[in-house]
Each structure stands twice: as C-alpha cells, then as structure tokens.
Amino acid sequence: MMGERTVMQEALFYSFRIEDHVPGDHLLRAIDRFVDLTGIREYLKPFYSSMGRPSIDPELMVRMLIIGYCMGIRSERRLCEEVHLNLAYRWFCRLDLEGSVPDHSTFSKNRHGRFRDSDLLRKLFEMTVERCMAEGLVGAEGFAVDASLIRADVHRQRSVSGEEGLPPEAAGRAVAEYLEVLDDAAFGGSTPVPPKRINITDPAARWTAATRERAFYAYSTNYLIDLDHAVIVDVEATTAIRQAEVLAQRRMIERTQDRFGLWPEKLVADTAYGSAPNLAWLVEERGIEPHIPVFEKSARNNGTFERSAFTYDHEDDSYICPGGNRLRRSNRNFSTPRSGIDKDGSIRYRARQQDCQACALRQRCTPNIPARKVTRSVHEGARDLTREITASDAFLVSSRQRKKVEMLFAHLKRILKLDRLRLRGPNGAKDEFHLAAAAQNLRKLAKMKPMPGLATA
C-alpha cells in the first residue's frame, strides 16, 4: 500500500536539548575540553567603554573564530550562516536554539579595533601552547623551524616597479600598515634591496618566485615546533625573503624562552638557516646545537681545489695548502696592525706569490691568478661544530624529524584551507597565522588526548 507523507504540525512545546544531538565523537566535543576562555572578558575589559549598550560577547566571537579555522571555513559571512544552522556549532558557541548569531561585520570591527589593540589572538595562541605543555605534549628537548609561503589576497596586475615606489594615490589600511613596518626587520627593513614589484593593494606582500609555480605575491608564516608531538610553540608572520625568516627564528626562540621558559637542546632546520652569523648566535649566545646544514659558498665547478682541501692550523692561525705551503692573513708586517676582517665578517688568507709560482699543483689550485686566497668566517668555530653534527647519526634522525614541520604546513593548506590569505596587510597576516596555529594546536590536543570512553583508531 502506498504511504502518504506526514504533514508537519507545529507543537506547542518541545523537549529538546542540543547536548543530546551532538555526536560524542564530534571534533568540537574533543576540542571544547581544552578551550578555557574564562579570562577573556577580564583581559579585554580595559578596551571596552563603561557606557553605552552591551556589546557582542567576545567569548562568542572567539569561539566562532575557532570553529572557522578548525573546520576550514574561510568566509566569516559563511561562518555566521553555518553557526546559525549547525547544532554542533551552536553547542560549541554556547548558543541555544533561540540564540542570535552576530552579523559578520562585527568581526571586522572588533578585529581592527580592540582585538588588535589588546593582541588578543596572540594571547589565544599562547593559551593553546600552555595547555599543550600542561598535557605533557611539549618535551622541549628539540625544536624545528621552517617557513612557508602563503599567497596574499591581491591581484597581480595592480602593481608597480619597486624602484618607482608607491604612487601618491595609493591609500587604504594595508598601505598604512606597510608604511608603519618599513623599519621593521621582519618586513621592510629586512634587506636594503628594493623589491622587484610592489602591489598597490597590499604593499607588504612580497613578489616571489621561490616555488615552481608562476611568481606571486605572498607572506611567510614561520613555525617553531616541538619535535616530540609537533606542537607549534611559536608563530611569526614576515615578508617572504630568507633574511626575514632567519630573523623570525631568533625572535621565536627568544620569545619562547621568555614566555614559557623552554630551552631546547637542539634546533633542526634546512640550509636557509645555516648562515655563519645565525649558527654563531645559536651556539655562542643560546647554547643550542644546530642540526642545520652549513650554508657553503666555497664549492667550485672548474676542477680546482675547494677550500675543504686546505687544512687550518689553529695555533699558527694559517691554512696549509695541498702543496704544503702556508696561507696567512698577511705576508708582510705593517706598522699599524690590521684586523684583516672584511665588512661581511670574513677573513682572507693569502699564499705568497713565489710559493704558488713554483708549486707543481698550481694548475689544479690557482691557474688564473698569481696566488691562491682562502676566506674564513669569524664564526668558523660555530660552522665547524655544525659540520661535526651534520656528519653524525643524530643528524640523520633530525633530518627525518624536520618533516614534521613540513607536514604541519601541508595540513594548514589542505585541511584548514589556508593556502591564500583572506585579510590584507601585515596585521591581517598575523591575525590569520595566529588563529590557524591555535586551531592546529587544538586539533593536536583532540587527537593526542581522545575523549574518555571512546575507542581510538
């Protein structure tokens, strides 16, 4: 017999609890255990007026932002719609069925105002780090650092040559933020070389061709992670060049030590962080073992002897060439002693011209110039220590562990959908990177500390 559709009739009373309709294994249930925002109102109290109408609850907005970044919802307009319709989202935001969802424009107004003035999103991220430490997920024996390019929200064609600079008609919040950070070493002051192109919409975004794709405008998100469980212990937004990324590594290590008291024994990174000044900073100032390939520029492709063929004599402060002759800082005495250190922090050791002329190995050593020269960094001691570490078995283990930070970047772009920024300007990049790193730490907590009574995969 053919059935008939039952026409819905409105009941006078409903017995309904959102709690009963959120699955026990829902991701937000697992995350909610680690979200404690009881101190948010007190923290933001100085940034609210004591007069006027009550504002939107800041805890509600923060919980909605956590949902957006944990679930990969990139649009705040769509986020408001999802929270309005989804029972699990309402439960996480502490909204009942009749609770009203704030308008999407509320987020923009608070972000450009009290959220940035109070550095709230930075505090939110640090709260997740503290919770990871309390749960025993941070060992602090070894850290890894790396950076990844995130596309800026700009159009390629709205740009001018870097030598010309910004046109007089360029205006907007992103332009004002760019002018404020021109002297910041993480952005405009990181290098004296002018950028090839400057985008009018977001001048702080850097034109880069560091990937196999076509060149694009981007920011760099820098992660400092603990190697035990790949917890992000610090995050920094910079312009997309190597000098700024190395500076971000130093800032993150210093901030982690000051804020959380974490002193790692070793730091794992790729060759971009293997410059002599950076290795000396890690070894001599911070006492950290650099598990980093040394950045070498002494390689030769013409078949002549490389610098590694010359032996350094510490007692005599000279190099011995393959032919047995010595290379010194100077082969004559000066009435006024000279340091022999160049502006780039390197020392040049020179062989005597008569020694090279009579040497049987001259064609394999210096066929085109009268005498051979060898440069040595003033930080060569840190470089030598790093070379010893990279030749050990421990470095092989560190090289495999370094992939953990790369996996976090893949998760950031593929799962959290942050392959392109939605906000503009340096502050917009900071906001997005802080929220994304906080979301990744919360998801890490939910994975490593499963709900009691639930079977784990």
Coordinates of C-alpha atoms in Angstrom, one line a residue:
M1 CA 0.0 0.0 0.0
M2 CA 1.3 3.4 -0.9
G3 CA 2.3 5.5 2.1
E4 CA 1.4 9.1 2.5
R5 CA 3.6 12.0 3.6
T6 CA 3.0 13.2 7.1
V7 CA 2.3 16.9 7.2
M8 CA 4.5 18.7 9.8
Q9 CA 2.4 20.2 12.6
E10 CA 3.8 22.7 14.9
A11 CA 3.8 21.5 18.5
L12 CA 3.1 23.8 21.4
F13 CA 6.0 22.5 23.5
Y14 CA 9.3 20.8 22.6
S15 CA 11.6 18.8 24.8
F16 CA 14.8 19.5 23.1
R17 CA 18.5 19.6 24.3
I18 CA 21.3 20.5 21.8
E19 CA 23.6 18.4 24.0
D20 CA 21.7 15.2 23.1
H21 CA 22.1 15.9 19.3
V22 CA 25.9 16.5 19.2
P23 CA 27.7 13.1 18.5
G24 CA 30.0 12.0 21.2
D25 CA 32.9 11.7 18.7
H26 CA 32.5 15.1 17.1
L27 CA 35.7 17.0 16.7
L28 CA 34.3 20.1 18.5
R29 CA 33.5 18.0 21.6
A30 CA 37.1 16.9 21.8
I31 CA 38.3 20.4 21.3
D32 CA 35.9 22.0 23.8
R33 CA 37.7 20.3 26.7
F34 CA 40.8 22.4 26.0
V35 CA 39.2 25.8 25.4
D36 CA 39.0 27.8 28.5
L37 CA 38.0 31.4 27.8
T38 CA 37.0 32.4 31.3
G39 CA 39.7 35.1 31.5
I40 CA 38.8 36.7 28.1
R41 CA 36.4 39.3 29.5
E42 CA 38.7 40.5 32.2
Y43 CA 41.6 40.7 29.7
L44 CA 39.5 42.8 27.3
K45 CA 37.9 44.9 30.0
P46 CA 40.3 47.9 29.6
F47 CA 39.4 48.1 25.9
Y48 CA 35.6 48.4 26.3
S49 CA 33.7 51.5 27.3
S50 CA 31.9 51.6 30.6
M51 CA 28.9 53.4 28.9
G52 CA 26.5 52.5 26.1
R53 CA 24.8 49.4 25.1
P54 CA 26.2 45.9 25.9
S55 CA 28.4 44.7 23.1
I56 CA 28.6 41.2 21.5
D57 CA 30.1 38.7 23.9
P58 CA 33.8 38.5 23.0
E59 CA 33.9 34.8 24.0
L60 CA 31.2 34.1 21.5
M61 CA 33.2 35.7 18.7
V62 CA 36.4 33.9 19.7
R63 CA 34.6 30.6 19.8
M64 CA 33.1 31.2 16.3
L65 CA 36.6 32.1 15.0
I66 CA 38.0 28.8 16.5
I67 CA 35.2 26.9 14.6
G68 CA 36.0 28.7 11.4
Y69 CA 39.7 27.9 11.5
C70 CA 39.4 24.4 12.9
M71 CA 36.8 23.4 10.3
G72 CA 38.3 25.2 7.3
I73 CA 35.5 27.8 6.9
R74 CA 37.3 30.7 5.3
S75 CA 34.5 33.2 5.0
E76 CA 33.1 35.0 8.1
R77 CA 29.8 35.5 6.3
R78 CA 29.5 31.8 5.7
L79 CA 30.7 31.1 9.2
C80 CA 27.8 33.0 10.6
E81 CA 25.4 31.0 8.4
E82 CA 26.9 27.7 9.5
V83 CA 26.7 28.6 13.2
H84 CA 23.1 29.6 12.7
L85 CA 22.2 26.2 11.1
N86 CA 24.6 23.7 12.7
L87 CA 23.6 22.3 16.1
A88 CA 27.2 21.2 16.9
Y89 CA 28.5 24.7 16.2
R90 CA 25.7 26.2 18.3
W91 CA 26.6 23.9 21.2
F92 CA 30.3 24.9 21.0
C93 CA 29.4 28.6 21.0
R94 CA 27.0 28.1 24.0
L95 CA 24.0 29.2 21.9
D96 CA 20.5 27.7 22.4
L97 CA 18.0 27.4 19.6
E98 CA 16.8 31.0 20.0
G99 CA 20.3 32.5 20.5
S100 CA 21.1 35.1 17.8
V101 CA 24.3 34.8 15.8
P102 CA 26.2 38.1 15.4
D103 CA 26.5 39.7 12.0
H104 CA 29.7 39.1 10.0
S105 CA 30.6 42.8 10.1
T106 CA 31.0 42.5 13.9
F107 CA 34.2 40.5 13.4
S108 CA 35.8 43.1 11.1
K109 CA 35.0 46.0 13.5
N110 CA 36.4 44.1 16.6
R111 CA 39.5 42.8 14.6
H112 CA 40.6 46.3 13.5
G113 CA 39.9 47.7 17.0
R114 CA 40.1 46.0 20.4
F115 CA 41.3 42.6 19.2
R116 CA 44.5 44.1 17.7
D117 CA 44.9 46.7 20.3
S118 CA 44.9 44.0 23.0
D119 CA 46.8 41.4 20.9
L120 CA 44.0 39.0 21.8
L121 CA 44.7 36.5 19.1
R122 CA 48.3 36.2 20.2
K123 CA 47.1 35.5 23.7
L124 CA 44.7 32.9 22.4
F125 CA 47.5 31.1 20.6
E126 CA 49.7 31.2 23.7
M127 CA 46.8 29.7 25.7
T128 CA 46.9 26.7 23.4
V129 CA 50.6 26.3 23.9
E130 CA 50.2 26.4 27.7
R131 CA 47.5 23.8 27.5
C132 CA 49.7 21.5 25.4
M133 CA 52.5 21.9 28.0
A134 CA 50.1 21.1 30.8
E135 CA 49.0 17.9 29.0
G136 CA 52.7 16.8 28.6
L137 CA 52.9 17.2 24.8
V138 CA 55.9 19.5 24.8
G139 CA 59.2 18.0 25.7
A140 CA 61.4 21.0 24.8
E141 CA 64.4 18.7 24.0
G142 CA 64.5 19.6 20.3
F143 CA 62.8 22.3 18.2
A144 CA 62.4 22.6 14.4
V145 CA 61.8 25.8 12.5
D146 CA 60.7 26.5 8.9
A147 CA 58.7 28.9 6.8
S148 CA 56.0 28.5 4.2
L149 CA 54.7 30.9 1.6
I150 CA 51.0 31.9 1.8
R151 CA 49.5 33.8 -1.2
A152 CA 48.3 37.3 -0.5
D153 CA 44.8 38.5 -1.4
V154 CA 45.9 40.8 -4.2
H155 CA 45.7 41.0 -8.0
R156 CA 48.9 40.5 -9.9
Q157 CA 48.2 43.4 -12.3
R158 CA 47.8 46.1 -9.6
S159 CA 51.5 46.6 -9.1
V160 CA 54.3 49.0 -9.9
S161 CA 58.1 48.7 -10.2
G162 CA 59.9 48.5 -6.9
E163 CA 62.3 51.3 -7.9
E164 CA 59.4 53.6 -8.6
G165 CA 57.8 53.1 -5.2
L166 CA 54.1 53.5 -4.3
P167 CA 52.1 56.1 -6.3
P168 CA 50.7 59.1 -4.5
E169 CA 47.1 57.8 -4.9
A170 CA 47.8 54.6 -3.1
A171 CA 45.7 54.5 0.1
G172 CA 44.0 52.1 2.5
R173 CA 44.5 50.3 5.7
A174 CA 47.0 47.8 4.2
V175 CA 49.1 50.7 2.8
A176 CA 49.1 52.5 6.1
E177 CA 50.3 49.3 7.9
Y178 CA 53.0 48.8 5.2
L179 CA 54.4 52.3 5.9
E180 CA 54.4 51.6 9.7
V181 CA 56.6 48.4 9.3
L182 CA 59.1 49.8 6.8
D183 CA 61.7 49.9 9.5
D184 CA 60.7 46.5 11.0
A185 CA 63.4 43.9 10.1
A186 CA 60.6 41.3 9.6
F187 CA 59.2 43.3 6.7
G188 CA 60.6 46.5 5.0
G189 CA 63.8 46.6 6.9
S190 CA 64.9 43.0 6.4
T191 CA 67.0 43.9 3.3
P192 CA 68.3 47.1 1.7
V193 CA 67.5 45.6 -1.8
P194 CA 64.2 47.1 -3.1
P195 CA 61.6 44.6 -4.1
K196 CA 61.2 43.9 -7.8
R197 CA 57.4 44.7 -7.8
I198 CA 55.2 46.4 -5.2
N199 CA 51.5 45.7 -5.1
I200 CA 49.3 48.8 -4.7
T201 CA 46.6 46.9 -2.8
D202 CA 48.9 45.2 -0.2
P203 CA 52.5 46.7 -0.5
A204 CA 53.8 44.5 2.3
A205 CA 53.2 41.3 0.3
R206 CA 56.4 40.2 -1.4
W207 CA 56.7 39.3 -5.1
T208 CA 58.4 35.9 -5.0
A209 CA 59.4 33.2 -7.5
A210 CA 60.6 30.7 -4.8
T211 CA 58.4 27.9 -6.0
R212 CA 58.0 26.1 -9.3
E213 CA 54.8 28.0 -9.9
R214 CA 54.5 31.3 -11.6
A215 CA 55.7 34.2 -9.4
F216 CA 53.1 35.6 -7.0
Y217 CA 52.7 37.9 -4.0
A218 CA 53.0 36.2 -0.6
Y219 CA 53.7 36.4 3.1
S220 CA 55.7 33.9 5.1
T221 CA 54.3 32.0 8.1
N222 CA 57.1 30.8 10.3
Y223 CA 56.6 27.9 12.7
L224 CA 58.7 26.9 15.7
I225 CA 57.6 23.4 16.7
D226 CA 58.5 20.9 19.5
L227 CA 59.7 17.7 18.0
D228 CA 58.0 15.3 20.5
H229 CA 54.4 15.8 19.2
A230 CA 54.8 18.6 16.6
V231 CA 53.2 21.2 18.8
I232 CA 53.5 24.7 17.5
V233 CA 55.2 26.7 20.3
D234 CA 55.5 29.9 18.3
V235 CA 54.5 31.5 15.1
E236 CA 55.6 34.7 13.3
A237 CA 54.5 36.5 10.2
T238 CA 57.2 38.0 7.9
T239 CA 57.8 39.1 4.4
A240 CA 58.7 36.3 2.0
I241 CA 62.5 36.5 2.0
R242 CA 65.2 34.5 3.7
Q243 CA 66.7 37.2 5.8
A244 CA 63.3 37.9 7.4
E245 CA 62.7 34.2 8.1
V246 CA 66.1 33.8 9.9
L247 CA 65.2 36.9 12.0
A248 CA 61.8 35.3 12.8
Q249 CA 63.6 32.2 14.0
R250 CA 65.6 34.2 16.5
R251 CA 62.5 36.1 17.7
M252 CA 60.5 33.0 18.2
I253 CA 63.3 31.2 20.2
E254 CA 63.8 34.3 22.4
R255 CA 60.0 34.7 22.9
T256 CA 59.5 31.0 23.7
Q257 CA 62.3 31.1 26.3
D258 CA 61.0 34.3 27.9
R259 CA 57.3 33.4 27.7
F260 CA 57.3 29.7 28.5
G261 CA 60.8 29.0 29.9
L262 CA 61.5 26.5 27.1
W263 CA 65.2 26.0 26.4
P264 CA 65.7 23.4 23.6
E265 CA 68.9 21.4 23.4
K266 CA 68.9 21.4 19.6
L267 CA 67.3 23.2 16.6
V268 CA 66.5 21.4 13.4
A269 CA 66.2 23.4 10.2
D270 CA 67.2 23.4 6.5
T271 CA 70.1 25.2 4.8
A272 CA 68.4 28.5 4.7
Y273 CA 69.2 28.9 8.4
G274 CA 72.8 27.7 8.0
S275 CA 74.5 31.1 7.6
A276 CA 77.6 31.7 9.8
P277 CA 76.0 34.6 11.9
N278 CA 72.9 32.5 12.7
L279 CA 74.9 29.4 13.6
A280 CA 77.1 31.6 15.9
W281 CA 74.0 33.1 17.5
L282 CA 72.6 29.6 18.3
V283 CA 75.9 28.1 19.6
E284 CA 77.5 31.1 21.3
E285 CA 74.6 33.1 22.6
R286 CA 71.9 30.5 23.2
G287 CA 73.8 27.3 23.7
I288 CA 71.7 25.4 21.2
E289 CA 73.1 22.6 19.0
P290 CA 72.4 23.5 15.3
H291 CA 71.2 20.4 13.4
I292 CA 71.4 22.5 10.2
P293 CA 73.3 22.0 7.0
V294 CA 76.0 24.7 6.8
F295 CA 75.4 27.3 4.1
E296 CA 78.5 26.9 1.9
K297 CA 79.6 29.2 -1.0
S298 CA 83.1 27.7 -1.4
A299 CA 82.2 25.0 -3.9
R300 CA 83.9 25.1 -7.3
N301 CA 82.9 23.6 -10.6
N302 CA 86.2 24.1 -12.6
G303 CA 88.1 21.2 -11.1
T304 CA 90.3 23.3 -8.9
F305 CA 90.8 22.7 -5.1
E306 CA 88.0 23.7 -2.9
R307 CA 88.5 25.3 0.5
S308 CA 88.0 21.9 2.2
A309 CA 91.3 20.8 0.6
F310 CA 93.1 23.4 2.8
T311 CA 93.9 22.5 6.5
Y312 CA 93.5 25.2 9.1
D313 CA 96.2 25.4 11.8
H314 CA 94.6 26.9 14.9
E315 CA 97.9 27.5 16.7
D316 CA 99.5 29.4 13.9
D317 CA 96.3 30.9 12.5
S318 CA 97.0 29.9 9.0
Y319 CA 96.0 27.5 6.3
I320 CA 98.2 24.7 4.8
C321 CA 97.6 24.1 1.1
P322 CA 97.7 20.7 -0.6
G323 CA 101.3 21.6 -1.7
G324 CA 102.4 22.1 1.8
N325 CA 102.7 26.0 1.7
R326 CA 101.0 28.3 4.2
L327 CA 98.4 30.9 3.6
R328 CA 98.4 33.8 6.1
R329 CA 96.3 36.8 6.8
S330 CA 99.2 39.0 5.7
N331 CA 102.6 38.1 4.3
R332 CA 104.3 41.3 5.4
N333 CA 104.4 43.4 8.6
F334 CA 102.6 46.7 8.9
S335 CA 103.5 49.5 11.3
T336 CA 99.8 49.7 12.2
P337 CA 98.3 46.3 12.9
R338 CA 95.3 45.4 10.7
S339 CA 92.4 43.1 11.7
G340 CA 92.0 41.7 8.2
I341 CA 88.3 41.3 8.7
D342 CA 86.0 42.3 5.8
K343 CA 82.7 44.0 6.2
D344 CA 80.9 40.7 5.6
G345 CA 82.7 39.1 8.6
S346 CA 85.2 37.1 6.6
I347 CA 89.0 36.8 6.9
R348 CA 91.1 36.4 3.8
Y349 CA 94.2 34.1 3.9
R350 CA 96.7 34.6 1.1
A351 CA 99.6 32.5 -0.2
R352 CA 102.9 34.0 -1.2
Q353 CA 103.1 34.6 -4.9
Q354 CA 106.5 32.9 -5.2
D355 CA 105.2 29.8 -3.5
C356 CA 102.3 29.5 -6.0
Q357 CA 104.6 30.1 -9.0
A358 CA 106.9 27.3 -8.0
C359 CA 104.2 24.9 -6.9
A360 CA 103.6 21.8 -9.1
L361 CA 99.9 21.8 -8.2
R362 CA 99.3 25.4 -9.5
Q363 CA 97.1 24.4 -12.4
R364 CA 94.8 22.5 -10.0
C365 CA 94.8 25.3 -7.5
T366 CA 95.0 28.8 -8.9
P367 CA 95.6 28.7 -12.7
N368 CA 94.2 32.2 -13.4
I369 CA 95.5 34.4 -10.6
P370 CA 99.1 34.8 -9.2
A371 CA 98.4 33.5 -5.7
R372 CA 95.6 31.5 -4.0
K373 CA 93.2 33.1 -1.5
V374 CA 91.0 31.3 1.1
T375 CA 88.3 33.0 3.1
R376 CA 87.4 32.1 6.7
S377 CA 84.4 33.4 8.6
V378 CA 84.9 35.0 12.0
H379 CA 82.2 32.5 13.1
E380 CA 84.1 29.5 11.7
G381 CA 84.1 27.8 15.1
A382 CA 80.3 27.5 15.1
R383 CA 80.4 26.3 11.5
D384 CA 83.0 23.6 12.3
L385 CA 80.8 22.4 15.2
T386 CA 77.8 22.3 12.9
R387 CA 79.8 20.3 10.3
E388 CA 80.6 17.8 13.0
I389 CA 77.0 17.5 14.0
T390 CA 75.8 17.1 10.4
A391 CA 78.3 14.2 10.0
S392 CA 76.8 12.3 12.9
D393 CA 74.0 9.7 13.1
A394 CA 71.9 12.1 15.3
F395 CA 71.7 14.5 12.3
L396 CA 70.1 11.7 10.2
V397 CA 67.4 11.3 12.9
S398 CA 66.9 15.1 13.0
S399 CA 66.5 15.3 9.2
R400 CA 63.6 12.9 9.4
Q401 CA 62.1 14.8 12.3
R402 CA 62.2 18.0 10.3
K403 CA 59.5 16.7 8.1
K404 CA 57.0 17.2 11.0
V405 CA 57.0 21.0 10.4
E406 CA 56.5 20.4 6.7
M407 CA 53.5 18.2 7.4
L408 CA 52.0 21.0 9.5
F409 CA 52.3 23.3 6.6
A410 CA 50.6 20.7 4.3
H411 CA 47.8 20.4 6.9
L412 CA 47.5 24.2 7.1
K413 CA 46.9 24.5 3.4
R414 CA 45.0 21.3 2.5
I415 CA 42.8 20.7 5.6
L416 CA 42.4 24.2 7.1
K417 CA 42.3 25.7 3.5
L418 CA 44.8 28.5 4.3
D419 CA 46.6 28.4 1.0
R420 CA 45.6 32.0 0.4
L421 CA 45.1 34.9 2.9
R422 CA 41.7 36.5 3.3
L423 CA 42.9 39.5 5.2
R424 CA 45.4 42.1 4.0
G425 CA 48.3 43.9 5.4
P426 CA 50.9 42.7 8.0
N427 CA 48.3 42.8 10.8
G428 CA 45.9 40.7 8.7
A429 CA 48.6 38.1 8.1
K430 CA 49.5 38.0 11.8
D431 CA 45.8 37.5 12.7
E432 CA 45.3 34.6 10.3
F433 CA 48.6 32.9 11.2
H434 CA 47.9 33.1 15.0
L435 CA 44.3 31.7 14.6
A436 CA 45.5 28.9 12.2
A437 CA 48.3 27.9 14.6
A438 CA 45.9 27.9 17.6
A439 CA 43.5 25.7 15.6
Q440 CA 46.2 23.3 14.7
N441 CA 47.3 23.0 18.4
L442 CA 43.7 22.4 19.5
R443 CA 43.3 19.7 16.8
K444 CA 46.5 18.2 18.0
L445 CA 45.2 18.1 21.6
A446 CA 42.0 16.5 20.4
K447 CA 43.9 13.8 18.6
M448 CA 46.6 13.1 21.2
K449 CA 44.1 13.2 24.2
P450 CA 41.0 11.3 22.9
M451 CA 37.6 11.6 24.7
P452 CA 37.3 9.2 27.6
G453 CA 35.3 6.1 26.8
L454 CA 35.7 6.4 23.0
A455 CA 37.6 3.7 21.1
T456 CA 40.7 5.1 19.4
A457 CA 41.5 4.1 15.8

